[in-house]
XYZ file of C-alpha atoms in Angstrom:
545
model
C 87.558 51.832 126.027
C 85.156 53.988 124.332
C 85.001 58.097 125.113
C 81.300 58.747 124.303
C 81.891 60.648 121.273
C 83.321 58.254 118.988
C 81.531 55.797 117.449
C 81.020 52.405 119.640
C 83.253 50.635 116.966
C 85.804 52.429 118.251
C 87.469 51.418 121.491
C 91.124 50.736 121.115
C 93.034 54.253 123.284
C 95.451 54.549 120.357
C 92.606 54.351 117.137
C 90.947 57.254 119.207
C 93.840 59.322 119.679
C 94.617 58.550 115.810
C 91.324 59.785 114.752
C 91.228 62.730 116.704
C 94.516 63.878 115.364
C 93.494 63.168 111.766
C 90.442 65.530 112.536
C 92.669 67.924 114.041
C 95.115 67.902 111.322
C 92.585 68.126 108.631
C 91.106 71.162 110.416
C 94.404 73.036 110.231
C 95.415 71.787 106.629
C 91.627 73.427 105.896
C 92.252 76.623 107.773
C 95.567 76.616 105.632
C 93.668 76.621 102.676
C 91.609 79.246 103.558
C 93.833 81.558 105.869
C 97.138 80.568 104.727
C 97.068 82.603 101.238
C 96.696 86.142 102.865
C 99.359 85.535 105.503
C 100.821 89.219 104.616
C 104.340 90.317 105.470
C 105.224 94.424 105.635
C 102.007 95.174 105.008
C 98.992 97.461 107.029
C 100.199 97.954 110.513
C 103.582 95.816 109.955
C 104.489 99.250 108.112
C 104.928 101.128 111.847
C 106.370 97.635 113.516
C 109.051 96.972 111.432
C 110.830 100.574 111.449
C 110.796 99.943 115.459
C 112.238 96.520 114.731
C 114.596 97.821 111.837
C 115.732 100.587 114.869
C 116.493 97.540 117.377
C 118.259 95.615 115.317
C 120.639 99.254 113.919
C 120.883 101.978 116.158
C 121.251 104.383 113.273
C 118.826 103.849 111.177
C 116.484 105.957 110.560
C 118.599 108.884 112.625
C 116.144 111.881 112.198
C 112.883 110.450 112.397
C 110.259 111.910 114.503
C 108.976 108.603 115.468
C 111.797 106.660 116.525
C 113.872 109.592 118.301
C 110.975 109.902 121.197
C 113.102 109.994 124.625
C 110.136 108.257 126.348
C 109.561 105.003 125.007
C 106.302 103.700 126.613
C 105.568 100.254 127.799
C 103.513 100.171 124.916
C 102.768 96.994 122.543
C 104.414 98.464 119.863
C 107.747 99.077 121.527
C 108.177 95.670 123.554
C 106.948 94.071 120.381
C 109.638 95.703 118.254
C 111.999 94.211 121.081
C 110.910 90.649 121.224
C 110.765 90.478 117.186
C 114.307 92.498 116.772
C 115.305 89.896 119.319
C 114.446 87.269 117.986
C 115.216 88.811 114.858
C 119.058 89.107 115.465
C 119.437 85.025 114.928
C 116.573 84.603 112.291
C 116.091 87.355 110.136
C 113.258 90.212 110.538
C 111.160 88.032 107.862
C 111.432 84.684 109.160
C 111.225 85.390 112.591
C 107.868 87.473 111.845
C 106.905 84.300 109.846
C 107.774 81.946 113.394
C 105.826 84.159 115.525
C 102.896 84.292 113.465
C 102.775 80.380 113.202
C 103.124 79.886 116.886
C 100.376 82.904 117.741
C 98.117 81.140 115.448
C 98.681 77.699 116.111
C 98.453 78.299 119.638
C 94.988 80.172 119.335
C 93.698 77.543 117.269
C 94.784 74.911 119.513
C 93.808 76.442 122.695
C 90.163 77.183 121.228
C 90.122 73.732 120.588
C 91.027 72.905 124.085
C 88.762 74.974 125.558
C 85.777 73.437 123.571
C 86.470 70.287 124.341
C 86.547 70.164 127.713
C 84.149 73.159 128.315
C 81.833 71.238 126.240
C 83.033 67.777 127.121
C 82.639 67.825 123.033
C 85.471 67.340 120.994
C 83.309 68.292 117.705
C 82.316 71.384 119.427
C 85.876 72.024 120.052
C 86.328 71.446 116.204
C 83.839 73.345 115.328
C 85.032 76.715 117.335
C 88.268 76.630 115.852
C 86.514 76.602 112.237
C 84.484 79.702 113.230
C 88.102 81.221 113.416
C 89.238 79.808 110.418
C 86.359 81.091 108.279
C 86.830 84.194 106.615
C 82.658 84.816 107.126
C 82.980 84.034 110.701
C 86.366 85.017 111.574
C 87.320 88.317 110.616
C 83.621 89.992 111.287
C 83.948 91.402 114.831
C 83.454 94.294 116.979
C 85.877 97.348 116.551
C 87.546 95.530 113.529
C 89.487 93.236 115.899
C 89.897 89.392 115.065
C 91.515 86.522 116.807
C 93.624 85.116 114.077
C 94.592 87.750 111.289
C 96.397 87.402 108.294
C 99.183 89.090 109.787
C 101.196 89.041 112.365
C 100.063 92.172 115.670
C 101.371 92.648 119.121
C 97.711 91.542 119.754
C 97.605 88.303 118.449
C 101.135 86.952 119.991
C 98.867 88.286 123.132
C 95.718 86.413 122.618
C 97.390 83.175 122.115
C 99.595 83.606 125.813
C 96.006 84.902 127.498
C 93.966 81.630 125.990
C 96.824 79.528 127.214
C 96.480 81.643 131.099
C 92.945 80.743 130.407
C 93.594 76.961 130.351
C 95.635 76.866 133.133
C 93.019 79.068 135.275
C 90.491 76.461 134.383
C 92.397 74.036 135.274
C 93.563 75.544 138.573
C 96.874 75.774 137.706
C 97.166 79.477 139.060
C 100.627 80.732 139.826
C 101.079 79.274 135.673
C 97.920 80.751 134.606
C 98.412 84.474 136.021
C 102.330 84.000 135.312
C 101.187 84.098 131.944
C 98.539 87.065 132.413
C 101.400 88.952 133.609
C 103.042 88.306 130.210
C 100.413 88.826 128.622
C 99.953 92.501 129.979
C 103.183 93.407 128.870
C 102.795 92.638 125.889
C 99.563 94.358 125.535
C 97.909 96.098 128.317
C 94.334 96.290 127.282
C 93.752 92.462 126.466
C 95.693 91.425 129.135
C 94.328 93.188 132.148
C 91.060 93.130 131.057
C 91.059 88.874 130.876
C 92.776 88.815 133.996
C 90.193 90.818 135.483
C 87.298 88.325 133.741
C 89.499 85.261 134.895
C 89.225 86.531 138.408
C 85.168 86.633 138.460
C 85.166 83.416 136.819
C 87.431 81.583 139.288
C 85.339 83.749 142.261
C 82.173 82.196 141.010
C 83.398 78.821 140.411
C 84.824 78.534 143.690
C 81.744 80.474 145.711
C 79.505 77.386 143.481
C 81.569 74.864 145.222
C 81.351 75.850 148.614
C 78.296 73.765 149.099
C 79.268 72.665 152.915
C 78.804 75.992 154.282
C 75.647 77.611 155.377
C 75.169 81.303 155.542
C 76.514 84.460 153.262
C 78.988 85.272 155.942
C 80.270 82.180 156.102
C 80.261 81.439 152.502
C 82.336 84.707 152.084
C 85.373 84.123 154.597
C 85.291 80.581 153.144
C 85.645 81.742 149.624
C 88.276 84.230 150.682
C 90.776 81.575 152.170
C 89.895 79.615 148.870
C 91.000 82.503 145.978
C 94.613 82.087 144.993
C 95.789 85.055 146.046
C 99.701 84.513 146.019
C 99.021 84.453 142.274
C 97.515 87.220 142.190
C 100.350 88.436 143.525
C 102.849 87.494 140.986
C 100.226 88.582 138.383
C 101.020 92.394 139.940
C 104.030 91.925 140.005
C 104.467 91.137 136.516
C 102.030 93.101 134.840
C 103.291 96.422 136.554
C 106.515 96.566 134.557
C 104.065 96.989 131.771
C 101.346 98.618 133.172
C 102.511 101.478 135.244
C 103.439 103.936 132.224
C 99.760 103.170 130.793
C 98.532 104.264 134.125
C 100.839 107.266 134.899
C 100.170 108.565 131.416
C 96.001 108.516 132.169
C 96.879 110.450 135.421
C 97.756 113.473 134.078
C 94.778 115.098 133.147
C 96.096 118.337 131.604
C 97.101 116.238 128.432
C 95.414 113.168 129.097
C 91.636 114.256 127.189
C 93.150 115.951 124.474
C 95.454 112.566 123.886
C 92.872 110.288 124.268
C 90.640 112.413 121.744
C 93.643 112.110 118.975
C 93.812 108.671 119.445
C 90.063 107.206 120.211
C 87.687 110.126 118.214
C 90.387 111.231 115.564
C 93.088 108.652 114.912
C 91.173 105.295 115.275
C 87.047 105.186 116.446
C 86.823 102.362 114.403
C 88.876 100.367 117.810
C 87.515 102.540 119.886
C 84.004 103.863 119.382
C 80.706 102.071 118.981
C 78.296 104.834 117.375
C 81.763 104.662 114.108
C 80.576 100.759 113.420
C 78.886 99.549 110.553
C 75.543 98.445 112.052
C 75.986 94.680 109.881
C 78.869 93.893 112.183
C 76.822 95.151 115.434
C 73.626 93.195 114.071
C 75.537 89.984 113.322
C 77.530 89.979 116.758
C 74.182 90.386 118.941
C 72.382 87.866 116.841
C 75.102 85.214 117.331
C 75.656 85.910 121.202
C 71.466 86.067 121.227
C 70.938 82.633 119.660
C 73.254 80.998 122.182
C 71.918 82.626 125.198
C 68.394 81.593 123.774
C 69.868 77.905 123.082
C 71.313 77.946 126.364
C 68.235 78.477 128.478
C 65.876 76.087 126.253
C 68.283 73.884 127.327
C 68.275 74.801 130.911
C 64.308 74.725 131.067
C 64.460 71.011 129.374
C 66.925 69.960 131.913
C 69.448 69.240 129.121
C 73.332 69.744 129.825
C 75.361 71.681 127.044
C 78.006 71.923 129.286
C 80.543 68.819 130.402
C 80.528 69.445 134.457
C 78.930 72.034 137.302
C 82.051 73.698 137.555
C 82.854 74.151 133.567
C 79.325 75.898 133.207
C 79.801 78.342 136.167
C 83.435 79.284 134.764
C 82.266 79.578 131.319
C 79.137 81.002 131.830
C 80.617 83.754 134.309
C 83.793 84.364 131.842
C 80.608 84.933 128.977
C 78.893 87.114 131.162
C 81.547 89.040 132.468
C 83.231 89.737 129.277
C 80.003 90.968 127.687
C 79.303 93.316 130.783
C 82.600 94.817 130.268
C 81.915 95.378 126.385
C 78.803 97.068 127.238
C 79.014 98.917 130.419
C 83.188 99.656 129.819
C 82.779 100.024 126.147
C 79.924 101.669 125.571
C 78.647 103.675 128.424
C 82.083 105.422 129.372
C 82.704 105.568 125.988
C 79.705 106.974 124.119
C 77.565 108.468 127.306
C 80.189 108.914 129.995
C 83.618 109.049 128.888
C 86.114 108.159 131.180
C 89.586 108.461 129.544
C 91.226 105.298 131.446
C 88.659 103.307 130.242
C 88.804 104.074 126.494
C 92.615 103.921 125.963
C 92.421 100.391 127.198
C 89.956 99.175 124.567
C 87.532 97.583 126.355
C 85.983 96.128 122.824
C 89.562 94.295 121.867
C 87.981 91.009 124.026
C 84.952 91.034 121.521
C 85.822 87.679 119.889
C 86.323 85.799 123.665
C 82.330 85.505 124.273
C 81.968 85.469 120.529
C 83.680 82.246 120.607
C 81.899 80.783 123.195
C 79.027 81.885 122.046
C 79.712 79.979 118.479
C 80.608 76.839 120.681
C 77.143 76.973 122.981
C 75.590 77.264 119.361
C 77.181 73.915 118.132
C 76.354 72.239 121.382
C 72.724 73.048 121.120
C 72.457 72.174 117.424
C 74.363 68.633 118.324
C 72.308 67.940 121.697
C 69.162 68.461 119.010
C 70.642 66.030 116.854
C 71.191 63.463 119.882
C 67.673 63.889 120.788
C 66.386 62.521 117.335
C 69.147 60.214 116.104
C 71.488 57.214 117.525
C 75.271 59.148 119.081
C 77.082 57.909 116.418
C 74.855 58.856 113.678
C 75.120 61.967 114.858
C 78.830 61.831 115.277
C 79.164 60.824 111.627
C 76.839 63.695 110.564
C 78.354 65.960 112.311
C 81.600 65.152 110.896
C 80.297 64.903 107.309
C 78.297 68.684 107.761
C 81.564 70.123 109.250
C 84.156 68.607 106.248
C 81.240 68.923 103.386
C 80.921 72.630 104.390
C 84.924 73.361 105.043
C 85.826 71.674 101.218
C 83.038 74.216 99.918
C 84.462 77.248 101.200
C 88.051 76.159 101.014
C 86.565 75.505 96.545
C 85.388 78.846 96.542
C 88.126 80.275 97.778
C 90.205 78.940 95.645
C 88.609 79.416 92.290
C 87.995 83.066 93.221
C 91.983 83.913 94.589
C 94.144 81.207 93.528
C 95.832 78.957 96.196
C 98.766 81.430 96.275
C 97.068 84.003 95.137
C 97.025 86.819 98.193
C 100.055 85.039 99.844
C 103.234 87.686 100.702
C 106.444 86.450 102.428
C 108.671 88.857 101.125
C 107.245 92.508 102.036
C 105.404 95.283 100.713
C 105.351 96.212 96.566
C 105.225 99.692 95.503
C 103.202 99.933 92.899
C 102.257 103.613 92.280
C 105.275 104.663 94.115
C 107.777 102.644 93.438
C 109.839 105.041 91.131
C 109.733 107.714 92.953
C 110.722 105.579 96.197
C 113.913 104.229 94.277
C 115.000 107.642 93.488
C 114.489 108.760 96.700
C 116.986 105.660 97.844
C 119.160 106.102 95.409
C 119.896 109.491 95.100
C 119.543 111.036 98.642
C 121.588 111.279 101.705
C 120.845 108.915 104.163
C 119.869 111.357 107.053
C 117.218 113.522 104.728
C 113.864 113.892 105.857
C 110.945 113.625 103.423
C 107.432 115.589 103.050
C 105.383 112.822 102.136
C 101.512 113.215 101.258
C 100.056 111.612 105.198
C 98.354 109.406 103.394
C 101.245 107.039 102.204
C 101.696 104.339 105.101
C 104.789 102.843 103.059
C 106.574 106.066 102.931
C 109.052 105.117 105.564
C 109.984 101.836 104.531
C 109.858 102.496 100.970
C 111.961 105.244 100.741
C 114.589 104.172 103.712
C 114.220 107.822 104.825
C 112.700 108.948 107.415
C 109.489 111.328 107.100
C 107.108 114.469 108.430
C 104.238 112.317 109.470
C 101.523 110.099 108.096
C 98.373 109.267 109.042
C 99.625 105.721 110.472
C 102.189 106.250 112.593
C 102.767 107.391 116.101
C 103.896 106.658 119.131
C 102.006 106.358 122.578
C 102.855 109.107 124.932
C 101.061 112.491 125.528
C 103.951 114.490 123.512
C 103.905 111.961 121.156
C 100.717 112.184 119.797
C 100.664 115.680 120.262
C 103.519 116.292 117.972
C 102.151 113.940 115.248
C 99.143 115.765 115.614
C 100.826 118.934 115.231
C 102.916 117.927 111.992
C 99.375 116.702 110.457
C 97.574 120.045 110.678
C 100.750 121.690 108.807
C 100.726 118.962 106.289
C 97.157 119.521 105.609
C 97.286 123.504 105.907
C 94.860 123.619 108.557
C 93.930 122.191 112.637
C 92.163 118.969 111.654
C 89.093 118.226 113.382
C 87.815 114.940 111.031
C 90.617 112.254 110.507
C 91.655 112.043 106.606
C 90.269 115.519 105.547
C 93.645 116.897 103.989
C 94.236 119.073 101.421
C 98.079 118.376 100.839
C 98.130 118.589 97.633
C 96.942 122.363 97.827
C 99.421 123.425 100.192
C 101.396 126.622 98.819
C 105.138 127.037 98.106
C 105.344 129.388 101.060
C 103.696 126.560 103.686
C 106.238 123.556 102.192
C 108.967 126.276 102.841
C 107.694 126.456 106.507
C 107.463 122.862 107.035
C 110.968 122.116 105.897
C 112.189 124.951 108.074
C 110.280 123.605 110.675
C 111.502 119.957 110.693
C 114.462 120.041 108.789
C 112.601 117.899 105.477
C 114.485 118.971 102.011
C 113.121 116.963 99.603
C 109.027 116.799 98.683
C 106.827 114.060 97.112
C 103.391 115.459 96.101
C 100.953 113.722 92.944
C 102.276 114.055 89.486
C 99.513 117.065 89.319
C 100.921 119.282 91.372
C 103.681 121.811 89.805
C 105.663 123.880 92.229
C 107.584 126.702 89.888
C 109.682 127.552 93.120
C 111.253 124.342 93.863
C 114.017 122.222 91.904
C 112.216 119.368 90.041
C 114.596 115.917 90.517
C 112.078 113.150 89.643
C 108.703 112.625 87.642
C 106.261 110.084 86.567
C 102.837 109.148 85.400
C 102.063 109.181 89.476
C 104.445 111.562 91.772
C 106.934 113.978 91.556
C 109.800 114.890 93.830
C 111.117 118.104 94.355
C 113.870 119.837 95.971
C 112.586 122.495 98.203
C 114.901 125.166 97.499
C 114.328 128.269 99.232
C 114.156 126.794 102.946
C 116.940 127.675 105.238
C 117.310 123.964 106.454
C 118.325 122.842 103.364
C 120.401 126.121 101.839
């Protein structure tokens, strides 16, 4: 029997489940064209993950590094992360199991997108044509607070995205205790996007369920009906869940004596671009209200023409609510107690990391519109088959010019960072120091860690969440750079004097010093040179006489 969105020629159950999983398939092989050549391994943020992994996995290593040797450990993504991947790692491999976990997080997103679209949209081309909006380098990686929903890497937020779209699903399909099972997960993994979905799932099931209660008259009665109606034993087991990972987020935002100076070094100084609207380039803020704008726009010419985007009553109140909600948090969470009214809570839990959510639905109210046009003027499966030949005609375009510009393996790496610049001087440092040195490294050198084995001062990457924690990286920053930092990345290391690298090795125990190949220090023992760095002993210092 025909669907509706097949062509009529098509009626056998089996030809239609063929054909949608030859569409499906050809999406991913195309996303894997496009996406699949910067999957990056031990690269950008992998370079703090994988010394907490590398500490999981061997208790030793790294044995005098700042980082690792906090007593606290937070409930923090970075920490449980490091867990589940040195876990996981223990059978695998550290490379192979990040390799696994990226596949699933992405296939999952990609799939659950397409889920969502199809029976949002009661469209399974507008449930294609989401998950190419992710796949699309133009559409995919330009968001709000340089967040995206599938990256070329693998983050503690992704593997979280793809559990809270699946929570999603099974909220829309009223499959509670699964769906806030999963939430639960899904905060511990990473607070922010998980108890800020949660909290949108919850209006959108309240609105969904207040929209059905059509057989009572009366607020009042409306109310205690919709009461008795909300799963609240869920809810339940959500708190009960999350709590393991939430209740050191929340402690650590009740103590006010460190709390604003903490949240200052880690919104305003270590990262606005998550965190702070007014630190945006305005293309990214133009090109996400334009896109949310059109759909809206497309939405309510629609409405006012009595045309349906939306498959059912109940998927347009859930959606719509989940849209609206999400977007209210963004601007009243994000921006007005973060740029008028800051309210510390609210900043560390990133209210802008659920930017791509509405974005997404926004993209798939867009494709509904533009195919409901096409419906109005053409036969359905005309419009099927154009749709279809638009959607593959554009994909093989981009997927060519992607190709003749990088190569098909061209920005692919599966087996860790390369040291370019630094690789000699990270080999000697390997090979010809003891294991339990500490190294002055200039902060901004994100590899140091890894590519030296040794463990390091600071850098400009790496910390860990607690109050002390980011105090004391603060801290070692302002010695590195000779003075109390007030703009992130001003640092004069390479001006530091022979009497202020004496301090800071006295200070925290760090013998051996890697500066630019333009920097001579008379005082200190010279062990290594090239064209880039040099490394020096720092004689003189009491921690290493």
């Amino acid at each position: 029997m025909s669907t509706g969105y097949f062509p009529d020629y098509i009626t056998d159950t089996s030809r239609d489940t063929l054909l949608l999983t030859g569409v499906l398939l050809a999406t991913f092989l195309l996303g894997f064209a496009i996406r699949g050549p910067l999957y990056q391994f031990g690269l950008n943020d992998h370079n703090e993950q994988l010394i907490v992994v590398y500490r999981f996995i061997d208790s030793s290593y790294l044995a005098t590094d700042f980082v690792l040797n906090q007593k606290t450990r937070p409930a923090s993504p970075r920490y449980l992360f490091g867990f589940l991947v040195g876990t996981i790692s223990s059978g695998l491999g550290v490379k192979l199991a990040y390799f696994v976990l990226h596949l699933l997080s992405t296939v999952g997103i990609l799939s659950s997108v397409f889920y969502l679209g199809r029976e949002i949209f009661d469209d399974w081309i507008v449930g294609t044509a989401m998950v190419g909006t992710l796949l699309l380098p133009v559409t995919g990686d330009v968001s709000l607070g340089g967040n995206s929903l599938v990256g070329r890497y693998l983050l503690p937020s992704h593997l979280a995205d793809a559990m809270a779209l699946l929570g999603i699903i099974c909220a829309y399909k009223r499959k509670y205790f699964w769906g806030f099972a999963i939430l639960g997960l899904t905060s511990i993994i990473h607070a922010s996007i998980g108890s800020w979905i949660t909290g949108i799932v919850i209006v959108a099931i309240t609105a969904r369920e207040y929209d059905c209660l059509d057989g009572f008259e009366g607020l009042r009665r409306k109310v205690r009906a919709l009461i008795v109606q909300l799963p609240w034993q869920p809810l339940l087991l959500y708190v009960l869940i999350a709590f393991a990972g939430l209740y050191r987020v929340i402690a650590s935002n009740l103590d006010t004596t460190v709390s604003a100076d903490t949240v200052w070094i880690l919104a305003y100084f270590r990262h606005p671009h998550h965190y702070v609207p007014s630190s945006w380039p305005l293309v990214e803020i133009v090109e996400y209200v334009s896109v949310v704008a059109l759909a809206l726009a497309l939405y309510t010419v629609a409405r006012r023409n009595e045309r349906r985007l939306f498959g059912d009553r109940e998927s347009e109140v859930f959606a719509l609510t989940f849209f609206v909600t999400a977007i209210s948090v963004m601007g009243v969470g994000g921006f007005l107690f973060t740029e008028v009214v800051r309210l510390d809570f609210v900043v560390k839990l990133q209210p802008f990391h659920i930017d791509y959510y509405p974005k997404v639905l926004a993209f798939g109210l867009l494709v509904a519109g533009i195919r409901l046009s096409i419906d109005r003027v053409v036969s359905s499966t005309v419009s099927t088959n154009a749709a279809l030949a638009v959607l593959f005609l554009l994909s093989a375009s981009l997927v060519g010019t992607h190709v003749a510009s990088h190569g098909v393996n061209g920005q692919m790496v599966v087996d860790g960072p390369t040291y370019s610049e630094e690789s000699g001087s990270y080999e000697w440092i390997r090979e010809n120091t003891p294991e339990e040195s500490t190294i002055i490294t200039p902060p901004s050198i994100r590899t140091a860690r890894l590519g030296t084995d040794r463990a390091i001062v600071a850098d400009y990457k790496t910390f860990v969440f607690t109050p002390e924690g980011i105090a004391g990286w603060k801290d070692r920053l302002d010695a590195l750079c000779g003075t109390e930092l007030q703009s992130f990345g001003e640092c004069e290391y390479d001006q530091l004097s022979s009497e202020e690298i004496v301090g800071i090795s006295q200070k925290y125990g760090a013998c051996y010093l890697m500066v630019s190949s333009e920097r001579l220090y008379e005082k200190f023992d010279l062990r290594y040179e090239d064209e880039e760095y040099r490394v020096y002993y720092v004689s003189g210092s009491e921690a290493c006489d």
